[in-house]
Structure formats: structure tokens, C-alpha cells
Amino acid sequence: VQYILEYLFDEVLSSQPAEMFHRLLCTAVLDKFCAPLCEAIAKRADGPNDTSMEGWEFIGRLKKDNLFLIDLDMEKHWFRFHHLFRRLLENQLRRYRQPDDIAMLHQRASDWYEQNGLITEAIKHAHHAGDTERTIQLVGQHRQTIWNIGRINEFESWLALFPDDVCNAHTELL
């Protein structure tokens, strides 16, 4: 596997233009992505909104350059990377970005998912951002709805993110 990752880095990733490399690293925190989500997480720290590449343009470049993109739905709205390519991106993200920057990407993803009604993903990314209070808040806000529609296993997976002492200390998790 290491040789494959080295090949992917040498032949694919290292030849990417700076903006494409930046966006690829941003998507490394995502299990799946769509164009609007890519736009939401790829904001640069030096400006309120980086408009040099729209989300669909980014997806188009991934397809054009055959960058290991896999369609997840018939509408071609949701995508993911091949697991080895994503692993390379995750490694490069940890190499080139500070933990606070990675947490910020997870926070942006969490915000986007919440705004778009994908609560389990919002909770997961808030957790990965290290934001326990936000994770608790999201679970508390949505626990009754998820419970009422009978998705108890999903609710239990939310609770599994927390140690027992955190669950016992917050009534919204009981």
C-alpha cells in the first residue's frame, strides 16, 4: 500500500496546481461530498470567500483529471474518493495543516450539514472538530425527532461518541 500511496503522490497529487491541491486537502475530512459542501469548506483564511473555483468546477476538474472520483447517486450530486486516494489526502492534510486548521474544516462541514438537514453528519464532524459542547447541543436539539421516527440505532450511535461521564453530566444526552 505504501508504494501505491507514493506513486499517487508523485504522479497525481504533486502535479496539481495550488488551488486544486488546497481544495483536495479540504475534502480529505469528508467521507462524501457535493459541490456546495466543497465550496463551504474550502474558504481561505485570508478572505471571506474564495471564488476562484466554484464547487461544480472543482467536481468537473476531478472528473476531467480522473482523480479517483466515485459517484454515489444516480443524479451525480454526491461523490467520494477511492479509499486509497482519500488516505493519501488525509496523510497530506495532516502533513501540511495544523490540527486547528483541520478542526476548522470539520466545523465548516458540521455547519453545512446542519444547515442542510443532515444531522448525523453534522454531529460526526462537530465531534471530529473536538467541539464537545456543539456536539452535545446538536444531539440535544435532534434527539426527540430521531427517537420519534424510530431511528433508535442512529441515536445510540450519537451517544456512543461520548464517554459515560459526559453523558451522565448532560441531561440532553440522557
CSV table of C-alpha atoms in Angstrom, one decimal:
chain,number,residue,atom,x,y,z
A,1,VAL,CA,0.0,0.0,0.0
A,2,GLN,CA,2.8,2.4,0.8
A,3,TYR,CA,4.2,2.1,-2.7
A,4,ILE,CA,0.8,2.9,-4.2
A,5,LEU,CA,0.5,6.0,-2.0
A,6,GLU,CA,3.9,7.1,-3.0
A,7,TYR,CA,3.0,6.6,-6.7
A,8,LEU,CA,-0.2,8.6,-6.2
A,9,PHE,CA,1.6,11.4,-4.6
A,10,ASP,CA,4.4,11.5,-7.1
A,11,GLU,CA,2.3,11.1,-10.2
A,12,VAL,CA,-1.0,12.7,-9.3
A,13,LEU,CA,-1.1,14.9,-6.3
A,14,SER,CA,2.3,16.7,-6.5
A,15,SER,CA,1.4,17.9,-10.0
A,16,GLN,CA,-1.8,19.7,-9.0
A,17,PRO,CA,-2.0,23.5,-9.1
A,18,ALA,CA,-2.0,25.2,-5.7
A,19,GLU,CA,-5.7,25.9,-5.7
A,20,MET,CA,-6.6,22.4,-6.7
A,21,PHE,CA,-4.2,21.0,-4.0
A,22,HIS,CA,-5.9,23.2,-1.4
A,23,ARG,CA,-9.3,22.0,-2.3
A,24,LEU,CA,-8.3,18.4,-2.4
A,25,LEU,CA,-6.8,18.7,1.1
A,26,CYS,CA,-10.0,20.3,2.3
A,27,THR,CA,-12.1,17.4,1.0
A,28,ALA,CA,-9.9,14.9,2.9
A,29,VAL,CA,-12.1,15.3,6.0
A,30,LEU,CA,-15.2,14.3,4.1
A,31,ASP,CA,-16.5,10.7,3.6
A,32,LYS,CA,-18.7,12.0,0.8
A,33,PHE,CA,-19.1,15.4,-0.7
A,34,CYS,CA,-21.1,17.5,-3.1
A,35,ALA,CA,-20.3,20.8,-4.9
A,36,PRO,CA,-22.0,23.1,-2.3
A,37,LEU,CA,-20.2,21.3,0.5
A,38,CYS,CA,-16.9,21.7,-1.2
A,39,GLU,CA,-17.5,25.4,-1.5
A,40,ALA,CA,-18.4,25.7,2.1
A,41,ILE,CA,-15.3,24.1,3.5
A,42,ALA,CA,-12.7,25.5,1.0
A,43,LYS,CA,-12.9,29.1,2.2
A,44,ARG,CA,-9.5,30.6,2.7
A,45,ALA,CA,-8.4,32.1,6.0
A,46,ASP,CA,-7.2,35.2,4.2
A,47,GLY,CA,-10.6,36.1,2.7
A,48,PRO,CA,-14.3,35.7,3.4
A,49,ASN,CA,-14.9,33.6,0.4
A,50,ASP,CA,-12.6,32.2,-2.2
A,51,THR,CA,-14.4,32.4,-5.5
A,52,SER,CA,-11.5,31.3,-7.8
A,53,MET,CA,-13.1,27.9,-8.3
A,54,GLU,CA,-16.8,27.1,-7.8
A,55,GLY,CA,-17.8,23.7,-6.4
A,56,TRP,CA,-19.1,22.3,-9.6
A,57,GLU,CA,-15.9,23.5,-11.4
A,58,PHE,CA,-13.9,21.6,-8.8
A,59,ILE,CA,-16.0,18.4,-9.4
A,60,GLY,CA,-15.6,18.9,-13.1
A,61,ARG,CA,-11.8,19.1,-12.7
A,62,LEU,CA,-11.8,16.0,-10.6
A,63,LYS,CA,-13.7,14.1,-13.3
A,64,LYS,CA,-11.6,15.6,-16.2
A,65,ASP,CA,-8.3,14.7,-14.5
A,66,ASN,CA,-9.6,11.2,-13.4
A,67,LEU,CA,-8.8,11.9,-9.8
A,68,PHE,CA,-10.4,8.7,-8.4
A,69,LEU,CA,-13.9,10.2,-8.0
A,70,ILE,CA,-16.7,7.8,-7.4
A,71,ASP,CA,-20.4,8.7,-8.0
A,72,LEU,CA,-22.6,7.9,-5.1
A,73,ASP,CA,-26.0,8.6,-6.6
A,74,MET,CA,-27.8,8.5,-10.0
A,75,GLU,CA,-28.1,12.3,-10.1
A,76,LYS,CA,-24.3,12.7,-9.8
A,77,HIS,CA,-24.7,15.0,-6.9
A,78,TRP,CA,-22.8,13.1,-4.2
A,79,PHE,CA,-19.3,11.8,-4.6
A,80,ARG,CA,-16.4,10.2,-2.7
A,81,PHE,CA,-12.8,9.4,-3.5
A,82,HIS,CA,-11.3,6.0,-3.9
A,83,HIS,CA,-10.3,4.9,-0.4
A,84,LEU,CA,-6.5,4.9,-1.2
A,85,PHE,CA,-6.6,8.3,-2.7
A,86,ARG,CA,-8.5,9.6,0.3
A,87,ARG,CA,-6.0,8.0,2.6
A,88,LEU,CA,-3.3,9.9,0.7
A,89,LEU,CA,-5.2,13.2,1.0
A,90,GLU,CA,-5.7,12.6,4.8
A,91,ASN,CA,-1.9,12.0,5.2
A,92,GLN,CA,-1.1,15.2,3.3
A,93,LEU,CA,-3.7,17.1,5.2
A,94,ARG,CA,-2.0,16.1,8.5
A,95,ARG,CA,1.4,17.0,7.0
A,96,TYR,CA,0.5,20.4,5.6
A,97,ARG,CA,-2.1,21.7,8.0
A,98,GLN,CA,-2.2,22.3,11.8
A,99,PRO,CA,-4.7,20.5,14.0
A,100,ASP,CA,-6.6,23.7,14.5
A,101,ASP,CA,-7.0,24.1,10.7
A,102,ILE,CA,-8.2,20.5,10.4
A,103,ALA,CA,-10.7,21.1,13.2
A,104,MET,CA,-11.9,24.2,11.3
A,105,LEU,CA,-12.6,22.1,8.2
A,106,HIS,CA,-14.7,19.7,10.4
A,107,GLN,CA,-16.5,22.7,11.9
A,108,ARG,CA,-17.4,24.1,8.5
A,109,ALA,CA,-18.6,20.7,7.4
A,110,SER,CA,-20.7,20.3,10.5
A,111,ASP,CA,-22.3,23.7,9.9
A,112,TRP,CA,-23.0,22.9,6.3
A,113,TYR,CA,-24.5,19.5,7.1
A,114,GLU,CA,-26.7,21.0,9.9
A,115,GLN,CA,-28.0,23.8,7.6
A,116,ASN,CA,-28.9,21.1,5.0
A,117,GLY,CA,-30.7,18.8,7.5
A,118,LEU,CA,-28.0,16.1,7.6
A,119,ILE,CA,-27.8,15.9,11.3
A,120,THR,CA,-25.9,12.7,11.8
A,121,GLU,CA,-23.1,14.0,9.6
A,122,ALA,CA,-23.2,17.4,11.4
A,123,ILE,CA,-22.8,15.6,14.7
A,124,LYS,CA,-19.9,13.5,13.5
A,125,HIS,CA,-18.0,16.5,12.1
A,126,ALA,CA,-18.6,18.5,15.3
A,127,HIS,CA,-17.2,15.6,17.2
A,128,HIS,CA,-14.2,15.4,14.9
A,129,ALA,CA,-13.7,19.1,15.3
A,130,GLY,CA,-13.3,18.5,19.0
A,131,ASP,CA,-16.3,20.7,19.8
A,132,THR,CA,-18.0,18.7,22.6
A,133,GLU,CA,-20.4,21.4,23.5
A,134,ARG,CA,-21.6,21.8,19.9
A,135,THR,CA,-21.9,18.0,19.6
A,136,ILE,CA,-24.0,17.9,22.8
A,137,GLN,CA,-26.1,20.8,21.5
A,138,LEU,CA,-26.8,19.1,18.2
A,139,VAL,CA,-27.7,15.8,19.8
A,140,GLY,CA,-30.0,17.6,22.3
A,141,GLN,CA,-31.7,19.5,19.6
A,142,HIS,CA,-32.4,16.5,17.4
A,143,ARG,CA,-32.8,13.6,19.8
A,144,GLN,CA,-36.5,13.7,20.1
A,145,THR,CA,-37.1,13.9,16.4
A,146,ILE,CA,-34.8,10.9,15.7
A,147,TRP,CA,-36.3,9.0,18.5
A,148,ASN,CA,-39.9,9.7,17.4
A,149,ILE,CA,-39.2,8.4,13.8
A,150,GLY,CA,-37.8,5.2,15.3
A,151,ARG,CA,-34.2,5.6,14.3
A,152,ILE,CA,-33.0,4.5,17.8
A,153,ASN,CA,-29.8,2.9,16.4
A,154,GLU,CA,-28.8,6.2,14.9
A,155,PHE,CA,-29.4,7.9,18.3
A,156,GLU,CA,-27.4,5.3,20.1
A,157,SER,CA,-24.5,5.9,17.6
A,158,TRP,CA,-24.6,9.6,18.6
A,159,LEU,CA,-24.4,8.7,22.2
A,160,ALA,CA,-21.5,6.3,21.6
A,161,LEU,CA,-19.4,9.4,20.7
A,162,PHE,CA,-19.4,10.5,24.3
A,163,PRO,CA,-17.7,8.9,27.4
A,164,ASP,CA,-20.2,7.8,30.1
A,165,ASP,CA,-19.2,10.7,32.4
A,166,VAL,CA,-20.2,13.3,29.7
A,167,CYS,CA,-23.5,11.5,29.1
A,168,ASN,CA,-24.2,11.5,32.8
A,169,ALA,CA,-23.3,15.1,33.2
A,170,HIS,CA,-25.7,16.4,30.4
A,171,THR,CA,-29.4,15.9,30.7
A,172,GLU,CA,-29.8,16.4,26.9
A,173,LEU,CA,-27.9,13.1,26.5
A,174,LEU,CA,-29.9,11.1,29.0
